[in-house]
């Protein structure tokens, strides 16, 4: 609106002895036209997805990190395995790893802190590995919540 008023010079009043300011009640019209400069367009950097694939070692470490919540979540499927025994055939290849994991006392506790302190907080690992490890730690913590609730309400 102010630009419209500035662009119409024939409608502006000139100061006179009776009226020193042309528009005394409208302050933005009584001042001279300010020197307006349009800001330069900011230079934007377009970030594109990297064409470099994630290294295989980073993917293997991420898969190993997700084994912690996977092993801890198998206890919730026991009713499904009882009802459908054929489903257990799918888990036969991981039974040696699962038996090793269950044979070590406090393996879940040790694996949790090893994953958090050894991978998530270690900046020498790539962001991809640390992110996936933190996701696995979060899933592991969330899997403990129903177990705690059942122990509290069903002693």
Coordinates of C-alpha atoms in Angstrom, one line a residue:
X1 CA 0.0 0.0 0.0
X2 CA 2.9 2.3 0.8
X3 CA 4.4 1.6 -2.6
X4 CA 1.1 2.5 -4.2
X5 CA 1.0 5.9 -2.4
X6 CA 4.6 6.6 -3.5
X7 CA 3.9 5.8 -7.1
X8 CA 1.1 8.3 -7.3
X9 CA 2.9 11.7 -7.1
X10 CA -0.2 13.7 -8.2
X11 CA -2.1 12.7 -5.1
X12 CA 0.5 13.7 -2.5
X13 CA 0.1 17.1 -0.9
X14 CA 3.0 19.5 -0.7
X15 CA 3.8 21.4 2.4
X16 CA 2.3 24.8 2.7
X17 CA 2.6 27.6 5.3
X18 CA -0.7 26.5 6.8
X19 CA 0.1 22.9 6.8
X20 CA 3.8 22.2 7.2
X21 CA 3.5 18.4 7.1
X22 CA 1.3 17.1 4.3
X23 CA -0.1 14.2 6.4
X24 CA 0.5 14.9 10.1
X25 CA -1.6 11.9 11.3
X26 CA -0.1 9.3 9.0
X27 CA 3.6 9.0 9.8
X28 CA 4.7 6.7 7.0
X29 CA 3.4 9.1 4.4
X30 CA 5.0 12.2 5.8
X31 CA 8.6 10.9 5.6
X32 CA 10.6 10.9 2.4
X33 CA 10.7 7.7 0.4
X34 CA 13.1 5.3 2.0
X35 CA 15.9 3.8 0.0
X36 CA 14.6 0.3 -0.4
X37 CA 17.0 -2.4 -1.6
X38 CA 15.7 -5.7 -2.5
X39 CA 17.8 -8.4 -0.8
X40 CA 19.8 -10.6 -3.1
X41 CA 18.5 -14.1 -3.7
X42 CA 20.3 -16.3 -1.2
X43 CA 22.5 -18.8 -2.7
X44 CA 21.1 -22.2 -2.1
X45 CA 23.0 -25.4 -2.1
X46 CA 21.0 -28.3 -3.4
X47 CA 21.8 -31.4 -1.4
X48 CA 21.3 -34.6 -3.3
X49 CA 21.3 -38.1 -2.2
X50 CA 24.7 -39.6 -2.3
X51 CA 25.4 -41.9 -5.2
X52 CA 27.9 -43.8 -3.1
X53 CA 26.4 -47.0 -1.6
X54 CA 26.7 -47.7 2.1
X55 CA 29.7 -50.0 2.6
X56 CA 29.0 -53.6 3.4
X57 CA 30.7 -53.4 6.8
X58 CA 28.4 -50.6 7.9
X59 CA 25.4 -52.7 6.8
X60 CA 26.6 -55.8 8.6
X61 CA 27.2 -53.9 11.9
X62 CA 23.7 -52.4 11.6
X63 CA 22.2 -55.9 11.1
X64 CA 24.1 -57.2 14.1
X65 CA 22.8 -54.2 16.1
X66 CA 19.2 -55.2 15.2
X67 CA 19.8 -58.7 16.4
X68 CA 19.5 -57.5 20.1
X69 CA 15.9 -56.4 19.9
X70 CA 15.1 -59.3 17.6
X71 CA 16.3 -61.9 20.1
X72 CA 14.5 -60.2 22.9
X73 CA 11.2 -60.0 20.9
X74 CA 11.0 -63.7 20.2
X75 CA 9.5 -64.4 23.6
X76 CA 6.4 -62.5 22.6
X77 CA 5.8 -64.9 19.7
X78 CA 5.8 -68.1 21.8
X79 CA 2.0 -68.5 21.6
X80 CA 2.2 -68.2 17.9
X81 CA 5.0 -70.8 17.7
X82 CA 2.9 -73.2 19.9
X83 CA -0.1 -72.8 17.6
X84 CA 1.8 -73.0 14.3
X85 CA 4.9 -75.2 14.8
X86 CA 5.7 -74.9 11.1
X87 CA 6.6 -71.3 11.7
X88 CA 9.6 -72.4 13.8
X89 CA 11.2 -73.8 10.7
X90 CA 12.0 -70.3 9.6
X91 CA 14.0 -69.7 12.7
X92 CA 16.1 -72.8 12.5
X93 CA 19.1 -71.0 10.9
X94 CA 19.4 -68.6 13.8
X95 CA 19.0 -71.2 16.6
X96 CA 22.8 -71.5 17.2
X97 CA 23.1 -67.7 17.7
X98 CA 20.0 -67.7 19.8
X99 CA 21.2 -70.5 22.0
X100 CA 24.6 -68.8 22.5
X101 CA 22.8 -65.5 23.3
X102 CA 20.6 -67.2 25.9
X103 CA 23.4 -69.3 27.4
X104 CA 25.4 -66.2 28.5
X105 CA 24.1 -64.8 31.8
X106 CA 23.0 -61.1 31.5
X107 CA 23.7 -61.2 27.8
X108 CA 20.9 -58.7 27.1
X109 CA 22.3 -56.3 29.7
X110 CA 25.8 -56.6 28.4
X111 CA 24.8 -56.3 24.8
X112 CA 22.7 -53.2 25.5
X113 CA 25.6 -51.3 27.1
X114 CA 28.1 -52.6 24.6
X115 CA 25.9 -51.4 21.8
X116 CA 25.2 -48.0 23.4
X117 CA 28.7 -47.2 24.7
X118 CA 30.7 -49.0 22.0
X119 CA 28.8 -48.0 18.8
X120 CA 26.3 -45.2 19.4
X121 CA 28.6 -42.9 21.4
X122 CA 31.6 -43.8 19.2
X123 CA 32.2 -41.1 16.6
X124 CA 34.6 -43.2 14.6
X125 CA 31.6 -45.2 13.2
X126 CA 29.6 -43.7 10.4
X127 CA 26.3 -41.8 11.0
X128 CA 24.5 -44.7 9.3
X129 CA 25.8 -47.3 11.8
X130 CA 25.3 -45.0 14.8
X131 CA 21.7 -44.2 13.8
X132 CA 20.7 -47.8 13.3
X133 CA 22.4 -48.8 16.6
X134 CA 20.4 -46.1 18.4
X135 CA 17.2 -47.4 16.8
X136 CA 18.0 -50.9 18.0
X137 CA 18.7 -49.7 21.5
X138 CA 15.4 -47.8 21.5
X139 CA 13.5 -50.9 20.3
X140 CA 15.2 -53.0 23.0
X141 CA 14.1 -50.5 25.7
X142 CA 10.5 -50.4 24.3
X143 CA 10.4 -54.2 24.3
X144 CA 11.1 -54.3 28.0
X145 CA 8.1 -52.1 28.9
X146 CA 5.4 -54.8 28.3
X147 CA 7.5 -57.3 30.3
X148 CA 7.7 -54.9 33.2
X149 CA 4.0 -54.2 33.1
X150 CA 3.1 -57.8 33.1
X151 CA 5.4 -58.5 36.1
X152 CA 3.9 -55.5 38.0
X153 CA 0.2 -56.3 37.4
X154 CA 0.4 -60.1 37.3
X155 CA 2.9 -61.2 40.0

